[in-house]
Tab-separated table of C-alpha atoms in Angstrom:
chain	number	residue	atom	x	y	z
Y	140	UNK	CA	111.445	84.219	106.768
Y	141	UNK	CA	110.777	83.706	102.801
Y	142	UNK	CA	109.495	80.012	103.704
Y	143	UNK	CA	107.181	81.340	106.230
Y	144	UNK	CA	105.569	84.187	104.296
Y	145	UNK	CA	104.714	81.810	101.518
Y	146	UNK	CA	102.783	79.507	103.894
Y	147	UNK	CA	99.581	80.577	105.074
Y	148	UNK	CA	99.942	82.873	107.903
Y	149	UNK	CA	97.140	80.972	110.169
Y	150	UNK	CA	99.509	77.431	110.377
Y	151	UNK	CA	102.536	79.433	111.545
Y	152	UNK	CA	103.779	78.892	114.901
Y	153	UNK	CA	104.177	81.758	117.520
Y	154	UNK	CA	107.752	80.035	118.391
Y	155	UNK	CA	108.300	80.896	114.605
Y	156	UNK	CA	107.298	84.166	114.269
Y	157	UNK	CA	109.434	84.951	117.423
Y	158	UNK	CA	112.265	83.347	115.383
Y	159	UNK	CA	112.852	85.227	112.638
Y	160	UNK	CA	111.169	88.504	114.185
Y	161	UNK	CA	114.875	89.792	114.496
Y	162	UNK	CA	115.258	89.645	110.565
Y	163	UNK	CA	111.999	91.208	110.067
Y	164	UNK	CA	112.954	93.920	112.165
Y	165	UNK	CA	116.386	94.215	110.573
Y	166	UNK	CA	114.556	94.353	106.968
Y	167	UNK	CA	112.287	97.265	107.961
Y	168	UNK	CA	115.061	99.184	109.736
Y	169	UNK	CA	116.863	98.781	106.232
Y	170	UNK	CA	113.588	99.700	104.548
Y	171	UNK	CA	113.225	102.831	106.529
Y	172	UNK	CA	116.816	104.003	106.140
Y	173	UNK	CA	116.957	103.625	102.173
Y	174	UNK	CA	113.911	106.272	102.050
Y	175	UNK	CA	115.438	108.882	104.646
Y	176	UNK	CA	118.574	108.568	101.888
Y	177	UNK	CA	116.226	109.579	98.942
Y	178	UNK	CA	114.463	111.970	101.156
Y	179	UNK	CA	118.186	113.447	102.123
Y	180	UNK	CA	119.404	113.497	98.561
Y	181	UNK	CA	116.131	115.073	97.701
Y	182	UNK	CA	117.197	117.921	100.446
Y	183	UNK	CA	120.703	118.335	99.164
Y	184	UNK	CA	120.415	118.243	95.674
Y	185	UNK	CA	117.116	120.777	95.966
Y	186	UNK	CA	114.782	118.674	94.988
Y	187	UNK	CA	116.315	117.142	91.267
Y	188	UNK	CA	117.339	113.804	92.448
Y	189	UNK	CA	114.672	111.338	91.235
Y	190	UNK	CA	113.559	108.628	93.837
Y	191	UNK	CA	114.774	106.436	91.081
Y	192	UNK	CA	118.171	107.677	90.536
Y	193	UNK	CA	118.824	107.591	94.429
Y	194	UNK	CA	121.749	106.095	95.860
Y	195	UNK	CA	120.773	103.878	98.731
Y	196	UNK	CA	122.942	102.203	101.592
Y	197	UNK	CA	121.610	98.583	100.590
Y	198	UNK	CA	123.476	99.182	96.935
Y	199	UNK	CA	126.813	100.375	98.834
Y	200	UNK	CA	126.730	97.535	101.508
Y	201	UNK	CA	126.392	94.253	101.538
Y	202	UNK	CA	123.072	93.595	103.259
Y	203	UNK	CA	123.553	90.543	105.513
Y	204	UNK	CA	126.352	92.583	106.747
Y	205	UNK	CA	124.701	95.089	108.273
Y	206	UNK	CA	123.627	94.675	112.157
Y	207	UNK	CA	120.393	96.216	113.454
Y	208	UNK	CA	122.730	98.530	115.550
Y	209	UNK	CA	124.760	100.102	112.205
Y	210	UNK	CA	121.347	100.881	110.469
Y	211	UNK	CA	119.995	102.241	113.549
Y	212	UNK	CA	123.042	104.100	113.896
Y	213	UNK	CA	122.695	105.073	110.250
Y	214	UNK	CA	118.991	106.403	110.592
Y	215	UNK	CA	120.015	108.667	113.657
Y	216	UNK	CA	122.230	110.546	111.575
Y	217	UNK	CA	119.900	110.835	108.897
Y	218	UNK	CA	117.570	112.318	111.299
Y	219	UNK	CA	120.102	114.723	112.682
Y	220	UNK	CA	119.948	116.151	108.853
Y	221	UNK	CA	116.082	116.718	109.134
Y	222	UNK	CA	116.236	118.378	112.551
Y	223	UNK	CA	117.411	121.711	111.552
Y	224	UNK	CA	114.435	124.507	110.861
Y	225	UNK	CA	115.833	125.473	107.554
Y	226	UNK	CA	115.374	121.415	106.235
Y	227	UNK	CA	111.886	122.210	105.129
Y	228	UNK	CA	110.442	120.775	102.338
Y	229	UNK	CA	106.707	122.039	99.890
Y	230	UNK	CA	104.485	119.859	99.144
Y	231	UNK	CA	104.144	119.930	95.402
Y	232	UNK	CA	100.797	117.883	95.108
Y	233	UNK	CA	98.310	119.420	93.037
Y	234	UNK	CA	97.863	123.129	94.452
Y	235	UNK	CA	99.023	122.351	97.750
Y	236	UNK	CA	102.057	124.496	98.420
Y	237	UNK	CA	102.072	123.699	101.919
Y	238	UNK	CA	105.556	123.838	104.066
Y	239	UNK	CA	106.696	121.029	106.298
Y	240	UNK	CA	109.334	119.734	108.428
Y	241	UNK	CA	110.248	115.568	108.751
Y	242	UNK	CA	108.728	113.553	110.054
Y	243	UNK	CA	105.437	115.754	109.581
Y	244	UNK	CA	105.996	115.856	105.848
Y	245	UNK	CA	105.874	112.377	105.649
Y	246	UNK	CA	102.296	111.719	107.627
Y	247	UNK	CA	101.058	114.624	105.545
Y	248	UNK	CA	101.674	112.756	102.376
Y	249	UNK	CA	100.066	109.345	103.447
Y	250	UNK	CA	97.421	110.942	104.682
Y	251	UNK	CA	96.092	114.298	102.860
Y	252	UNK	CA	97.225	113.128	99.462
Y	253	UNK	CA	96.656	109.085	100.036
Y	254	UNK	CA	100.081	108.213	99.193
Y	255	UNK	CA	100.753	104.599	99.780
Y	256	UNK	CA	104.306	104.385	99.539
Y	257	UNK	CA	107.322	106.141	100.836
Y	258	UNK	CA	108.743	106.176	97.055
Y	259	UNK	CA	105.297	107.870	96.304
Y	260	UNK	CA	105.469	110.184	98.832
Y	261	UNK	CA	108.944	111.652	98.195
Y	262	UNK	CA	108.041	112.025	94.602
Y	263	UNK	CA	105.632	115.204	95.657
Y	264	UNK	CA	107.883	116.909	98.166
Y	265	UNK	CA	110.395	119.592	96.981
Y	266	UNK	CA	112.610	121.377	99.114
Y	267	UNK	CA	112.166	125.584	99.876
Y	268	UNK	CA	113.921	127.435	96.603
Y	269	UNK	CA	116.946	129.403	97.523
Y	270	UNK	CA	114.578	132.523	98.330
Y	271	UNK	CA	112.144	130.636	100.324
Y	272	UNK	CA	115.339	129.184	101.994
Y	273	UNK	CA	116.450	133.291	103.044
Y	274	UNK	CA	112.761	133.675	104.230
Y	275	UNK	CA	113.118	131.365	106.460
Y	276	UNK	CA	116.576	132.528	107.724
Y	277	UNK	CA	114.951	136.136	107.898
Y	278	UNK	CA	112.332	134.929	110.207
Y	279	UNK	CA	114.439	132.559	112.351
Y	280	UNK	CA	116.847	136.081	112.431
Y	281	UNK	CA	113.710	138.006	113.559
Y	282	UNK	CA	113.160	135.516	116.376
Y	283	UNK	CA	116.708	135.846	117.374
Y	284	UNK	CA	117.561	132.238	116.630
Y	285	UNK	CA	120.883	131.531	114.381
Y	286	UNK	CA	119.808	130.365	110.902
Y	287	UNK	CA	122.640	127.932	111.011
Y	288	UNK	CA	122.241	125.685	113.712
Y	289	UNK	CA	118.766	126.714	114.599
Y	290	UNK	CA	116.834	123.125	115.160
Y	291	UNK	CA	112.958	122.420	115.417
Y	292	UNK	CA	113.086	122.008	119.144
Y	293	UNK	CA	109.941	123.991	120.540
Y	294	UNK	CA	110.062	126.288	116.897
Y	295	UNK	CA	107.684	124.154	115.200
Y	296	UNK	CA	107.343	120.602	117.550
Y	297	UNK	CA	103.806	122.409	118.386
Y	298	UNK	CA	101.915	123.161	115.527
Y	299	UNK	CA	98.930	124.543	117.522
Y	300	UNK	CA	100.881	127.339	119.752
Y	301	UNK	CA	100.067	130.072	117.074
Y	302	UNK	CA	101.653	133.013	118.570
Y	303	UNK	CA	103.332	134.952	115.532
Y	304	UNK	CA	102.433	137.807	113.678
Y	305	UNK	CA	103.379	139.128	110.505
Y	306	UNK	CA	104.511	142.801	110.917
Y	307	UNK	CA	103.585	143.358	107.218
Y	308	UNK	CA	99.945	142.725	107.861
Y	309	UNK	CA	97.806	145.716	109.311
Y	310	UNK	CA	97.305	144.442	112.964
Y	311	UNK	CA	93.742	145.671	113.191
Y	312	UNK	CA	92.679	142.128	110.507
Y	313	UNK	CA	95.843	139.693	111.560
Y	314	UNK	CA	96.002	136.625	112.358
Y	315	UNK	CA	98.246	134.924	114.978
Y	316	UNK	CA	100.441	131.500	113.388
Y	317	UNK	CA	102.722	128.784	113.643
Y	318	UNK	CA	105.971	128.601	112.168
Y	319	UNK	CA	105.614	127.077	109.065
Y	320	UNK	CA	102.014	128.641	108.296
Y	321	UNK	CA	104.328	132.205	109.001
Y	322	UNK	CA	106.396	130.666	105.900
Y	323	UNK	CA	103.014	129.904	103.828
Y	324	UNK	CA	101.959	133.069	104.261
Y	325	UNK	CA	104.746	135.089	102.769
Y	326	UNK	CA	104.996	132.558	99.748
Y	327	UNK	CA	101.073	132.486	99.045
Y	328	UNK	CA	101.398	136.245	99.351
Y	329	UNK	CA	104.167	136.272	96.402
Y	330	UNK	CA	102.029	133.688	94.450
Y	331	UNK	CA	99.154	136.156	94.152
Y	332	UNK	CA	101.203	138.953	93.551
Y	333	UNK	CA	102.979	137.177	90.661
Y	334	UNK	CA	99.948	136.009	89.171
Y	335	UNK	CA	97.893	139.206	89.961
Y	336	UNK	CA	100.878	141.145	87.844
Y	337	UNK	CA	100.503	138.075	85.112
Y	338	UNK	CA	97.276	138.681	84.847
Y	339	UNK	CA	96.741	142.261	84.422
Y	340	UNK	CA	99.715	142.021	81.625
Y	341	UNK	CA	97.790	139.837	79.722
Y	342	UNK	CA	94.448	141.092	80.038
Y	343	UNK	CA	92.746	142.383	76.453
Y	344	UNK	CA	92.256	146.139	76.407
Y	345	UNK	CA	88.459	145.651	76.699
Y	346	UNK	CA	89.374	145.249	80.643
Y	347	UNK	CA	90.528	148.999	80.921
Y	348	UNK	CA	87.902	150.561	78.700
Y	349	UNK	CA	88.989	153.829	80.249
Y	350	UNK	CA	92.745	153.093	79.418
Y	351	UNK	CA	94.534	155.471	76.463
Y	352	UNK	CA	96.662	154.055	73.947
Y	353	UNK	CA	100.244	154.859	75.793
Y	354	UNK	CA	98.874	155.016	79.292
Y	355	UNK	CA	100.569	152.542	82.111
Y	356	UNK	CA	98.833	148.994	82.737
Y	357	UNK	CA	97.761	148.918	86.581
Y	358	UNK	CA	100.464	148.391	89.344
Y	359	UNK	CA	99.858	146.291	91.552
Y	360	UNK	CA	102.679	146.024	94.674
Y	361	UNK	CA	103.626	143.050	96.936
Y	362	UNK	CA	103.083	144.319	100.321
Y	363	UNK	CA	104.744	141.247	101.228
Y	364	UNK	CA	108.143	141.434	99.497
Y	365	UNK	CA	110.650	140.053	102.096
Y	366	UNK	CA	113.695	140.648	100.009
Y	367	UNK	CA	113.101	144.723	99.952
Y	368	UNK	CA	112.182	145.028	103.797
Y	369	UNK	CA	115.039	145.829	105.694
Y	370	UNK	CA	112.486	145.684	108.910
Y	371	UNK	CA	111.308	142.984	111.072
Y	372	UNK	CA	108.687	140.251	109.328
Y	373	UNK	CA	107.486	138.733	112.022
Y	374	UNK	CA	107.299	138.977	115.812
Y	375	UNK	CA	106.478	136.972	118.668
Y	376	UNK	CA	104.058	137.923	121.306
Y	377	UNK	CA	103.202	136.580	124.895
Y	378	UNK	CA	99.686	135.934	126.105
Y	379	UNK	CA	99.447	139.365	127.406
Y	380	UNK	CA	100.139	141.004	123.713
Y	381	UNK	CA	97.882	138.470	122.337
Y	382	UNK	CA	95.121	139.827	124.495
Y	383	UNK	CA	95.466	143.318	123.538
Y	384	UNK	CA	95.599	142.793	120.274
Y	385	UNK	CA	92.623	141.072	120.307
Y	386	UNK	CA	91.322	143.406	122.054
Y	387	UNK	CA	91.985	146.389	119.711
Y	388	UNK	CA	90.844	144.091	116.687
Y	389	UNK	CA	87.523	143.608	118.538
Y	390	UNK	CA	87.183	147.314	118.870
Y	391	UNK	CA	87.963	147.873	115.172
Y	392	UNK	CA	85.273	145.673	113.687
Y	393	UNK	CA	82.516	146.971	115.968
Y	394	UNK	CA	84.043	150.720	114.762
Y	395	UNK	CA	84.221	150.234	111.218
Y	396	UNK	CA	82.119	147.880	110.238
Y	397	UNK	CA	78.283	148.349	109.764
Y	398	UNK	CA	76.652	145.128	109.834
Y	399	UNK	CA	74.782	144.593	112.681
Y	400	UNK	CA	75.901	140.779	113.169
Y	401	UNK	CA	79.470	142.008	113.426
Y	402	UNK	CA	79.157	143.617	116.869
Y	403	UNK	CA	79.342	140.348	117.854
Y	404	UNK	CA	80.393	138.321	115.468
Y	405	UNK	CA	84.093	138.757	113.545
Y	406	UNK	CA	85.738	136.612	110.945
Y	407	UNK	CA	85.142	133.225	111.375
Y	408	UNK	CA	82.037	133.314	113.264
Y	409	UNK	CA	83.608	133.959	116.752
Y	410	UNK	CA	81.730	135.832	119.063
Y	411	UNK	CA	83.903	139.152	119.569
Y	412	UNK	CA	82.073	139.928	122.987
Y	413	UNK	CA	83.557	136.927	124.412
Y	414	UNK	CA	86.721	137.391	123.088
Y	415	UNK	CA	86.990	140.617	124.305
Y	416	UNK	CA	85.996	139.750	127.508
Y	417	UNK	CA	88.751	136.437	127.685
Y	418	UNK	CA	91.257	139.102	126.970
Y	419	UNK	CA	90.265	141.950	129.706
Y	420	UNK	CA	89.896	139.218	132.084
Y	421	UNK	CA	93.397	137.144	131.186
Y	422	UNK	CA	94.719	140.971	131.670
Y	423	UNK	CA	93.269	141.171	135.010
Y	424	UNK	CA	95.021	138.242	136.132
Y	425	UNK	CA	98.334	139.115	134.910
Y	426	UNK	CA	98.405	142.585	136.907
């Protein structure tokens, strides 16, 4: 294969390429492997193994002895490792913050932050903290699904099917999601609060002009603090629910709100009318 890739790639033969196509597939099976055991050691060790300091299955075997069924065989239990709902990982680019599962992790790297490696990518995804790791068993608890052995079967396979609420939110303004945006949510919430309290403490005086000397700073309070709720955080509602709650969240914005453009039109531009109608006729059908 070496001898071939150093021709040029218009004189070789298709007889050739057919040839050594078994070694080429062999080589990117092994390829493909060696990352899911960074991206695994990245997942057990919670997130401090470096991609350089990873132990790969090329080092520990001898490469022309392994057979395109053993890797293969190797990969699938890799995968198995990935498969469970609580093996998410945060994607640590920038200001991203954004919670994902494998393999979706790995497209969202190539893609939204123009990674062009596998080494690359793994370099910017860290795995949920021990208290985003209880979140998650909280909500897989509230959707009566065992934390242990729950997998990603029909959880989070469809990212569109956005049919949980958070409990925490006033239901007259929320919004329906998907698993992992559920999981967002909750951590963006504790962000704000944490820099929201950061922010006030370090404030100059000149920011509460009507502050005394001794008085208290503001208090702010996480409406969103999972670890204090003993409640539910999230349920999950069928179509029907969904349509009432639209419903009532239609009726609330024409109530309370006093711009004339919101009788019809609610957050995000959507025409209120039409969703109200959708939802009175979807409840017709179901009776």
């Amino acid at each position: 294969m070496r001898s071939l890739l150093k021709n040029d790639t218009e004189t070789v033969t298709e007889d050739q390429w057919i040839e050594v196509a078994p070694e080429i597939r062999l080589l990117v099976l092994r390829r493909w492997r060696d990352s899911l055991q960074q991206l695994t050691a990245r997942l057990e060790d919670g997130g401090m193994a470096s991609v350089e300091n990873t132990g790969t299955g090329s080092k520990a075997t001898d490469p022309k002895a392994q057979t395109e069924e053993a890797v293969s065989d190797e990969i699938e239990g890799l995968r198995v490792k990935f498969s469970y709902a609580t093996s998410a990982f945060v994607c640590m680019s920038e200001s991203c913050g954004k919670v994902f599962w494998f393999p979706h992790v790995i497209r969202h790297g190539f893609w939204s932050h123009y990674r062009r490696s596998m080494d690359r990518v793994i370099e910017i995804l860290q795995p949920l903290e021990s208290d985003g790791q209880d979140l998650v068993k909280r909500l897989l608890k509230d959707l009566k699904l065992d934390p242990e052995t729950a997998t990603l079967d029909g959880l989070i396979e469809d990212q569109d099917e956005k049919n949980l609420l958070c409990t925490m939110c006033d239901e007259r303004v929320a919004i329906y999601m998907n698993f992992n945006e559920m999981i967002g949510h909750f951590l963006g919430a504790r962000r704000w609060f944490e820099n929201a309290t950061d922010a006030i403490r370090m404030s100059p005086d000149s920011c509460y002009p009507s502050r005394t000397a001794k008085s208290e700073l503001p208090k702010i309070i996480n409406d969103h603090d999972w670890i204090s709720r003993d409640g539910l955080l999230v349920r999950q509602d069928d179509q029907q629910a969904k349509d009432a709650l639209v419903k009532l969240q239609s009726d609330f914005r024409k109530e309370g709100l006093n711009d004339p453009l919101c009788d019809t039109k609610g957050i995000g531009r959507k025409d209120l009318e039409s969703l109200t109608a959708n939802s009175d006729r979807n409840q017709g059908l179901l009776k």
